[in-house]
Short mmCIF file of C-alpha atoms in Angstrom, two decimals:
data_model
loop_
_atom_site.label_atom_id
_atom_site.label_comp_id
_atom_site.label_asym_id
_atom_site.label_seq_id
_atom_site.Cartn_x
_atom_site.Cartn_y
_atom_site.Cartn_z
CA MET A 1 41.80 -107.12 -121.35
CA ALA A 2 38.38 -105.81 -120.34
CA PRO A 3 38.60 -103.25 -117.53
CA ILE A 4 38.30 -104.74 -114.04
CA ALA A 5 36.49 -102.69 -111.41
CA LEU A 6 38.75 -102.57 -108.35
CA GLU A 7 37.48 -102.27 -104.81
CA ASN A 8 38.28 -99.11 -102.87
CA GLU A 9 40.95 -99.76 -100.27
CA ASP A 10 40.35 -98.55 -96.71
CA HIS A 11 43.19 -99.64 -94.47
CA ASN A 12 41.84 -97.80 -91.43
CA ARG A 13 38.51 -99.61 -91.73
CA ASP A 14 40.25 -102.96 -92.08
CA ALA A 15 42.54 -102.30 -89.12
CA GLU A 16 39.58 -101.39 -86.92
CA PHE A 17 37.72 -104.53 -87.94
CA ASN A 18 40.81 -106.63 -87.29
CA LYS A 19 41.11 -105.12 -83.81
CA ALA A 20 37.41 -105.68 -83.12
CA MET A 21 37.28 -109.29 -84.33
CA HIS A 22 40.68 -110.69 -83.45
CA GLY A 23 41.76 -108.52 -80.51
CA LYS A 24 45.05 -109.93 -79.21
CA SER A 25 44.45 -113.47 -80.54
CA ALA A 26 47.26 -113.10 -83.10
CA GLY A 27 49.61 -113.70 -80.20
CA GLU A 28 48.24 -117.17 -79.48
CA ARG A 29 50.47 -120.14 -80.27
CA ALA A 30 47.83 -122.48 -81.67
CA GLY A 31 45.10 -121.87 -84.21
CA MET A 32 42.41 -123.46 -82.04
CA LEU A 33 43.22 -121.24 -79.04
CA ALA A 34 43.21 -118.15 -81.23
CA MET A 35 39.88 -119.22 -82.72
CA MET A 36 38.21 -119.15 -79.31
CA LYS A 37 39.20 -115.55 -78.63
CA LYS A 38 37.21 -113.76 -81.33
CA ASN A 39 34.60 -111.09 -80.85
CA THR A 40 31.19 -112.65 -81.54
CA VAL A 41 29.63 -109.55 -83.12
CA ALA A 42 32.54 -108.98 -85.51
CA GLN A 43 32.70 -112.70 -86.32
CA LYS A 44 29.01 -112.67 -87.26
CA ALA A 45 29.62 -109.69 -89.53
CA ALA A 46 32.43 -111.55 -91.29
CA VAL A 47 30.32 -114.71 -91.63
CA ASP A 48 27.38 -112.77 -93.07
CA GLU A 49 29.57 -110.81 -95.46
CA TYR A 50 31.37 -113.89 -96.75
CA PHE A 51 28.55 -116.39 -96.98
CA LYS A 52 26.14 -114.00 -98.68
CA HIS A 53 27.92 -115.04 -101.87
CA TRP A 54 27.20 -118.73 -101.32
CA ASP A 55 24.11 -119.31 -99.16
CA ASN A 56 21.10 -120.60 -101.11
CA LYS A 57 23.07 -120.44 -104.36
CA ASP A 58 23.37 -123.97 -105.67
CA SER A 59 25.80 -124.82 -108.46
CA LYS A 60 22.95 -125.74 -110.81
CA ASP A 61 21.57 -122.22 -110.46
CA GLU A 62 24.87 -120.38 -110.95
CA THR A 63 24.82 -117.69 -113.60
CA PRO A 64 27.49 -115.41 -115.06
CA GLU A 65 25.92 -112.63 -113.00
CA THR A 66 26.53 -114.44 -109.69
CA ARG A 67 30.16 -115.01 -110.63
CA GLU A 68 30.52 -111.35 -111.58
CA ALA A 69 29.02 -110.33 -108.22
CA ARG A 70 31.72 -112.33 -106.44
CA LYS A 71 34.44 -110.83 -108.61
CA ALA A 72 33.16 -107.32 -107.89
CA GLU A 73 33.88 -107.89 -104.19
CA TYR A 74 37.03 -109.97 -104.63
CA ALA A 75 39.07 -108.17 -101.95
CA THR A 76 36.34 -108.13 -99.29
CA LEU A 77 35.46 -111.76 -100.02
CA THR A 78 39.09 -112.88 -99.66
CA ARG A 79 39.78 -110.73 -96.59
CA HIS A 80 36.77 -112.05 -94.67
CA TYR A 81 37.47 -115.60 -95.78
CA TYR A 82 40.85 -115.44 -94.10
CA ASN A 83 39.39 -113.65 -91.08
CA LEU A 84 37.30 -116.80 -90.64
CA ALA A 85 39.59 -119.57 -91.91
CA THR A 86 43.16 -118.71 -90.88
CA ASP A 87 43.02 -120.31 -87.44
CA LEU A 88 41.42 -123.46 -88.85
CA TYR A 89 44.13 -123.64 -91.53
CA GLU A 90 46.88 -123.42 -88.93
CA TYR A 91 45.18 -126.02 -86.75
CA GLY A 92 44.58 -128.48 -89.57
CA TRP A 93 47.44 -127.94 -92.02
CA GLY A 94 50.24 -125.77 -90.64
CA GLN A 95 51.65 -122.36 -91.49
CA SER A 96 52.20 -122.95 -95.22
CA PHE A 97 48.76 -122.80 -96.80
CA HIS A 98 49.41 -124.84 -99.93
CA PHE A 99 49.53 -128.33 -101.41
CA CYS A 100 52.64 -130.14 -102.64
CA ARG A 101 54.00 -133.22 -104.34
CA PHE A 102 55.10 -136.23 -102.28
CA ALA A 103 58.08 -138.50 -102.71
CA TYR A 104 58.25 -142.02 -101.32
CA GLY A 105 58.84 -141.99 -97.55
CA GLU A 106 58.71 -138.19 -97.37
CA PRO A 107 57.15 -136.68 -94.23
CA PHE A 108 54.38 -134.14 -94.73
CA MET A 109 56.23 -131.02 -93.57
CA GLN A 110 59.34 -131.99 -95.53
CA ALA A 111 57.25 -132.31 -98.69
CA ILE A 112 55.68 -128.90 -98.07
CA ALA A 113 59.14 -127.34 -97.70
CA ARG A 114 60.49 -129.12 -100.80
CA HIS A 115 57.66 -127.64 -102.87
CA GLU A 116 58.74 -124.17 -101.73
CA HIS A 117 62.41 -124.94 -102.36
CA TYR A 118 61.63 -126.17 -105.87
CA LEU A 119 59.95 -122.90 -106.81
CA ALA A 120 62.91 -120.90 -105.47
CA HIS A 121 65.26 -123.21 -107.40
CA VAL A 122 63.56 -122.93 -110.80
CA MET A 123 63.30 -119.16 -110.35
CA GLY A 124 67.00 -118.91 -109.59
CA LEU A 125 66.58 -117.03 -106.31
CA ARG A 126 69.89 -116.01 -104.74
CA ASP A 127 71.33 -114.26 -101.68
CA ASN A 128 70.03 -110.75 -101.00
CA MET A 129 67.73 -110.52 -104.01
CA LYS A 130 64.71 -108.32 -103.24
CA VAL A 131 61.67 -110.56 -103.64
CA LEU A 132 57.92 -110.02 -103.37
CA ASP A 133 55.63 -112.75 -102.02
CA VAL A 134 52.15 -112.04 -103.42
CA GLY A 135 49.50 -113.27 -100.99
CA CYS A 136 51.91 -114.36 -98.27
CA GLY A 137 49.46 -115.87 -95.75
CA VAL A 138 51.04 -116.17 -92.29
CA GLY A 139 54.49 -116.27 -93.88
CA GLY A 140 55.33 -119.98 -93.83
CA PRO A 141 56.64 -120.15 -97.42
CA ALA A 142 58.42 -116.79 -97.10
CA ARG A 143 60.34 -117.94 -94.02
CA GLU A 144 61.32 -121.18 -95.71
CA ILE A 145 62.45 -119.46 -98.92
CA VAL A 146 64.50 -116.91 -96.94
CA LYS A 147 66.27 -119.74 -95.12
CA PHE A 148 66.73 -121.76 -98.33
CA SER A 149 67.96 -119.06 -100.71
CA GLY A 150 69.02 -116.09 -98.57
CA VAL A 151 66.72 -113.61 -100.31
CA ASN A 152 65.03 -110.63 -98.68
CA VAL A 153 61.25 -110.99 -98.89
CA VAL A 154 58.42 -108.49 -98.70
CA GLY A 155 55.11 -110.26 -98.08
CA LEU A 156 51.97 -108.62 -99.50
CA ASN A 157 48.62 -109.43 -97.88
CA ASN A 158 45.20 -107.78 -97.65
CA ASN A 159 44.35 -109.41 -94.29
CA ASP A 160 45.60 -107.60 -91.19
CA TYR A 161 45.28 -110.64 -88.93
CA GLN A 162 47.53 -112.74 -91.14
CA ILE A 163 50.09 -109.93 -91.26
CA GLU A 164 50.17 -109.87 -87.45
CA ARG A 165 50.63 -113.65 -87.33
CA ALA A 166 53.34 -113.56 -90.03
CA THR A 167 55.23 -110.76 -88.29
CA ARG A 168 55.15 -112.63 -84.99
CA TYR A 169 56.48 -115.85 -86.55
CA ALA A 170 59.30 -114.01 -88.35
CA GLU A 171 60.35 -112.37 -85.08
CA LYS A 172 60.24 -115.72 -83.27
CA GLU A 173 62.55 -117.31 -85.86
CA GLY A 174 64.95 -114.34 -85.90
CA LEU A 175 64.17 -113.47 -89.51
CA SER A 176 62.82 -109.93 -89.13
CA HIS A 177 65.94 -108.49 -90.78
CA LYS A 178 65.16 -110.52 -93.93
CA LEU A 179 61.37 -110.43 -93.90
CA SER A 180 58.73 -107.71 -93.79
CA PHE A 181 55.00 -107.70 -94.41
CA THR A 182 52.81 -105.01 -95.89
CA LYS A 183 49.08 -104.46 -96.27
CA GLY A 184 47.62 -104.08 -99.74
CA ASP A 185 45.37 -105.26 -102.55
CA PHE A 186 47.50 -107.14 -105.08
CA MET A 187 45.31 -105.85 -107.89
CA GLN A 188 46.47 -102.29 -107.14
CA MET A 189 49.93 -102.52 -105.61
CA SER A 190 51.43 -99.39 -104.10
CA PHE A 191 55.03 -100.32 -104.92
CA PRO A 192 56.85 -98.21 -107.54
CA GLU A 193 57.63 -99.69 -110.94
CA ASN A 194 60.73 -101.87 -111.20
CA SER A 195 60.95 -102.49 -107.44
CA PHE A 196 61.75 -106.21 -107.19
CA ASP A 197 64.32 -108.63 -108.57
CA ALA A 198 61.78 -111.45 -108.40
CA VAL A 199 58.14 -112.10 -107.50
CA TYR A 200 56.50 -115.37 -106.53
CA ALA A 201 52.97 -116.45 -105.64
CA ILE A 202 52.07 -119.80 -104.11
CA GLU A 203 48.39 -120.68 -104.63
CA ALA A 204 47.41 -117.05 -103.99
CA THR A 205 46.70 -115.28 -107.28
CA VAL A 206 43.67 -117.55 -107.72
CA HIS A 207 41.92 -115.00 -105.48
CA ALA A 208 42.26 -112.33 -108.19
CA PRO A 209 39.19 -111.36 -110.23
CA SER A 210 41.38 -111.32 -113.34
CA LEU A 211 44.59 -113.27 -113.91
CA GLU A 212 45.73 -110.82 -116.54
CA GLY A 213 45.08 -108.02 -114.07
CA ILE A 214 47.21 -109.52 -111.29
CA TYR A 215 49.95 -110.66 -113.65
CA SER A 216 50.09 -107.15 -115.10
CA GLN A 217 50.57 -105.70 -111.62
CA ILE A 218 53.40 -108.15 -110.98
CA PHE A 219 54.97 -107.24 -114.33
CA ARG A 220 54.87 -103.55 -113.38
CA VAL A 221 56.71 -103.94 -110.06
CA LEU A 222 59.36 -106.34 -111.42
CA LYS A 223 62.67 -104.93 -112.58
CA PRO A 224 63.56 -105.51 -116.26
CA GLY A 225 64.98 -109.01 -116.48
CA GLY A 226 63.20 -109.98 -113.26
CA VAL A 227 61.56 -113.38 -112.83
CA PHE A 228 58.04 -114.35 -111.77
CA GLY A 229 57.19 -117.82 -110.52
CA VAL A 230 53.74 -119.06 -109.57
CA TYR A 231 51.91 -122.18 -108.47
CA GLU A 232 48.42 -121.49 -109.80
CA TRP A 233 45.07 -123.09 -108.95
CA LEU A 234 43.34 -123.85 -112.26
CA MET A 235 40.62 -125.98 -113.77
CA LYS A 236 42.14 -128.42 -116.25
CA ASP A 237 41.28 -129.04 -119.89
CA ALA A 238 38.79 -131.79 -119.00
CA TYR A 239 36.66 -129.34 -117.01
CA ASP A 240 33.33 -128.53 -118.67
CA ASN A 241 31.36 -125.71 -117.07
CA ASN A 242 28.18 -127.03 -118.69
CA ASN A 243 28.58 -130.31 -116.80
CA PRO A 244 26.63 -129.97 -113.51
CA HIS A 245 28.97 -132.36 -111.66
CA HIS A 246 32.04 -130.44 -112.80
CA ARG A 247 30.46 -127.14 -111.83
CA GLU A 248 29.56 -128.50 -108.38
CA ILE A 249 33.20 -129.43 -107.80
CA ARG A 250 34.46 -126.01 -108.90
CA LEU A 251 31.93 -124.14 -106.80
CA GLY A 252 32.69 -126.29 -103.74
CA ILE A 253 36.37 -125.44 -104.07
CA GLU A 254 35.64 -121.75 -104.57
CA GLN A 255 33.28 -121.50 -101.60
CA GLY A 256 35.55 -123.38 -99.23
CA ASP A 257 38.67 -121.51 -100.28
CA GLY A 258 37.59 -117.90 -100.68
CA ILE A 259 37.81 -117.76 -104.48
CA SER A 260 35.63 -115.43 -106.51
CA ASN A 261 36.32 -116.98 -109.92
CA MET A 262 38.57 -119.87 -110.94
CA GLU A 263 39.84 -120.10 -114.51
CA LYS A 264 41.13 -122.82 -116.85
CA ILE A 265 44.78 -123.43 -117.75
CA GLU A 266 44.42 -121.84 -121.18
CA VAL A 267 43.23 -118.59 -119.59
CA ALA A 268 46.26 -118.41 -117.30
CA LEU A 269 48.71 -119.04 -120.14
CA ALA A 270 47.10 -116.35 -122.27
CA ALA A 271 46.99 -113.95 -119.32
CA ILE A 272 50.68 -114.20 -118.43
CA LYS A 273 51.66 -113.56 -122.04
CA ALA A 274 49.19 -110.68 -122.38
CA ALA A 275 50.72 -109.08 -119.29
CA GLY A 276 54.01 -108.82 -121.20
CA PHE A 277 55.96 -111.76 -119.79
CA GLU A 278 58.21 -114.12 -121.71
CA LEU A 279 57.10 -117.56 -120.53
CA GLU A 280 60.17 -119.71 -119.80
CA MET A 281 58.51 -122.84 -118.45
CA HIS A 282 55.08 -124.14 -117.57
CA GLU A 283 53.90 -127.53 -116.36
CA ASP A 284 51.13 -129.08 -114.35
CA LEU A 285 53.15 -130.69 -111.56
CA ALA A 286 50.06 -132.65 -110.54
CA ASP A 287 50.63 -134.77 -113.65
CA ARG A 288 54.06 -135.94 -112.51
CA PRO A 289 54.14 -139.74 -111.85
CA ASP A 290 54.59 -139.42 -108.09
CA PRO A 291 54.07 -142.42 -105.77
CA MET A 292 51.16 -140.67 -104.05
CA PRO A 293 48.86 -137.87 -105.29
CA TRP A 294 48.96 -134.30 -104.04
CA TYR A 295 45.48 -134.64 -102.49
CA TRP A 296 46.12 -137.75 -100.41
CA PRO A 297 46.23 -135.95 -96.99
CA LEU A 298 42.64 -134.81 -97.62
CA SER A 299 41.46 -138.19 -98.85
CA GLY A 300 41.81 -140.05 -95.54
CA ASP A 301 44.03 -142.70 -97.15
CA LEU A 302 46.53 -143.08 -94.31
CA ARG A 303 48.38 -145.94 -96.06
CA TYR A 304 50.44 -143.21 -97.70
CA MET A 305 51.61 -141.85 -94.33
CA SER A 306 55.40 -142.22 -94.00
CA SER A 307 55.99 -140.92 -90.47
CA LEU A 308 54.13 -141.28 -87.18
CA ALA A 309 54.97 -137.62 -86.57
CA ASP A 310 52.52 -136.78 -89.36
CA LEU A 311 49.64 -138.67 -87.75
CA PRO A 312 48.09 -135.78 -85.76
CA THR A 313 48.04 -133.47 -88.79
CA LEU A 314 46.79 -136.09 -91.22
CA VAL A 315 44.09 -137.51 -88.94
CA ARG A 316 42.66 -134.02 -88.51
CA MET A 317 42.31 -133.75 -92.30
CA THR A 318 40.47 -137.07 -92.83
CA LYS A 319 36.67 -137.23 -92.99
CA ILE A 320 36.64 -138.70 -89.47
CA GLY A 321 38.89 -135.93 -88.22
CA ARG A 322 36.84 -133.23 -89.95
CA GLY A 323 33.68 -134.75 -88.47
CA ALA A 324 35.25 -134.58 -85.02
CA VAL A 325 36.14 -130.93 -85.57
CA HIS A 326 32.54 -130.27 -86.67
CA ARG A 327 31.17 -131.72 -83.44
CA PHE A 328 33.84 -130.16 -81.24
CA VAL A 329 33.44 -126.68 -82.70
CA GLY A 330 29.66 -127.01 -82.50
CA ALA A 331 29.95 -127.86 -78.80
CA LEU A 332 32.23 -124.86 -78.26
CA GLU A 333 29.66 -122.64 -79.95
CA MET A 334 26.87 -124.01 -77.76
CA ILE A 335 28.70 -123.23 -74.53
CA GLY A 336 29.94 -119.86 -75.77
CA LEU A 337 33.67 -120.67 -76.06
CA ALA A 338 33.69 -120.23 -79.83
CA PRO A 339 31.78 -117.55 -81.74
CA ARG A 340 28.79 -118.43 -83.90
CA GLY A 341 29.79 -119.17 -87.48
CA THR A 342 32.95 -121.10 -86.62
CA GLN A 343 31.25 -124.42 -87.32
CA LYS A 344 29.79 -123.10 -90.57
CA THR A 345 33.28 -122.08 -91.67
CA ALA A 346 34.73 -125.47 -90.71
CA ASP A 347 31.95 -127.23 -92.66
CA SER A 348 32.69 -125.09 -95.71
CA LEU A 349 36.36 -126.07 -95.52
CA ALA A 350 35.35 -129.74 -95.21
CA ARG A 351 33.16 -129.50 -98.31
CA ALA A 352 36.04 -127.90 -100.18
CA ALA A 353 38.33 -130.74 -99.12
CA ASP A 354 35.94 -133.30 -100.62
CA CYS A 355 35.68 -131.27 -103.84
CA LEU A 356 39.46 -130.87 -104.04
CA VAL A 357 39.89 -134.63 -103.78
CA ALA A 358 37.20 -135.19 -106.42
CA GLY A 359 38.74 -132.56 -108.68
CA GLY A 360 42.15 -134.19 -108.31
CA LYS A 361 40.95 -137.75 -108.86
CA GLU A 362 38.90 -136.80 -111.92
CA LYS A 363 41.69 -134.66 -113.42
CA LEU A 364 39.49 -131.58 -113.40
CA PHE A 365 41.60 -129.37 -111.13
CA THR A 366 45.23 -128.66 -110.24
CA PRO A 367 46.64 -126.60 -107.36
CA MET A 368 50.16 -126.62 -108.79
CA TYR A 369 50.26 -125.36 -112.35
CA LEU A 370 53.80 -124.01 -112.42
CA MET A 371 54.66 -121.02 -114.57
CA VAL A 372 58.03 -119.26 -114.61
CA ALA A 373 58.21 -116.11 -116.70
CA ARG A 374 60.55 -113.17 -117.17
CA LYS A 375 60.09 -109.46 -117.76
CA PRO A 376 62.06 -108.49 -120.87
CA ARG A 377 65.20 -106.43 -120.24
CA ALA A 378 64.23 -103.85 -122.82
#
């Protein structure tokens, strides 16, 4: 593996920025209310820092150098993305920031939980195992996996605001004795070697500048015989980076989801083996013959909806719903109730949604390439 230049960590700097931008908004119940309580100056700084990687950089003009520039600032790019997008995610999707498969008649939130349960199941998670959640978001999957399998989870995250949200939710559900959250860059984990019985990552390690680099860090902190399970975002075999349409889809996903560099399936498989793992199973779950595709909530095809309880969430994710959010957030910006840049962030997420649907329909992209691997015992 070629050496990867890692960003210098500065937790004090990040904590001060979190305090300046988010203030006490982590205590708000709803993402939209929290969104309206940001500091405008700090929000502008986050917008400028994030979008400098994307503004006036069309997919047809992308070069290896522009991708390397994003990778060089992988941690800052991801941290500011979630400074900007977390509240919109919670408003539009919920507290588990991932996709899932859908069974016939299955409500949205039930499908989300089943996807988390399935990963815990194939990994063999059991009561009181010490487990690391790499890139834990606001802790939705961690809370569900704790309740499902009885494990003790440490959530790793490089975004202070998400850690505050995750901690608050764990306390609210009475799970603080089973769940904790820590600040850190997953490319340079501070945990000692052989710390965890198991490690999982749900659509999070895509933010790494090198899959071999992140998988190697996970290998280091796993105990011998420990298991690693991941749902990975990857471009599929049909993806051709020399095809302008394909590249536009990839770049739209990357921009709208805080990703510095997305790889193909073959790269991920080689990376996990190069890190030292014994690969026990791997499969693109998006290829399963399910009655509805993983991307349907983004597509606006409400004929797949199985419960009226899902209607508010799913309508918000349709093109009409995203258009309404665009206009509403723009109005809030105009009257000073939302900081400048909120609409730009929402528009970026909307573009990503369209590219995710296109990538799914054209079999160019998967958000659920499952890999389960084990660290050798000796």
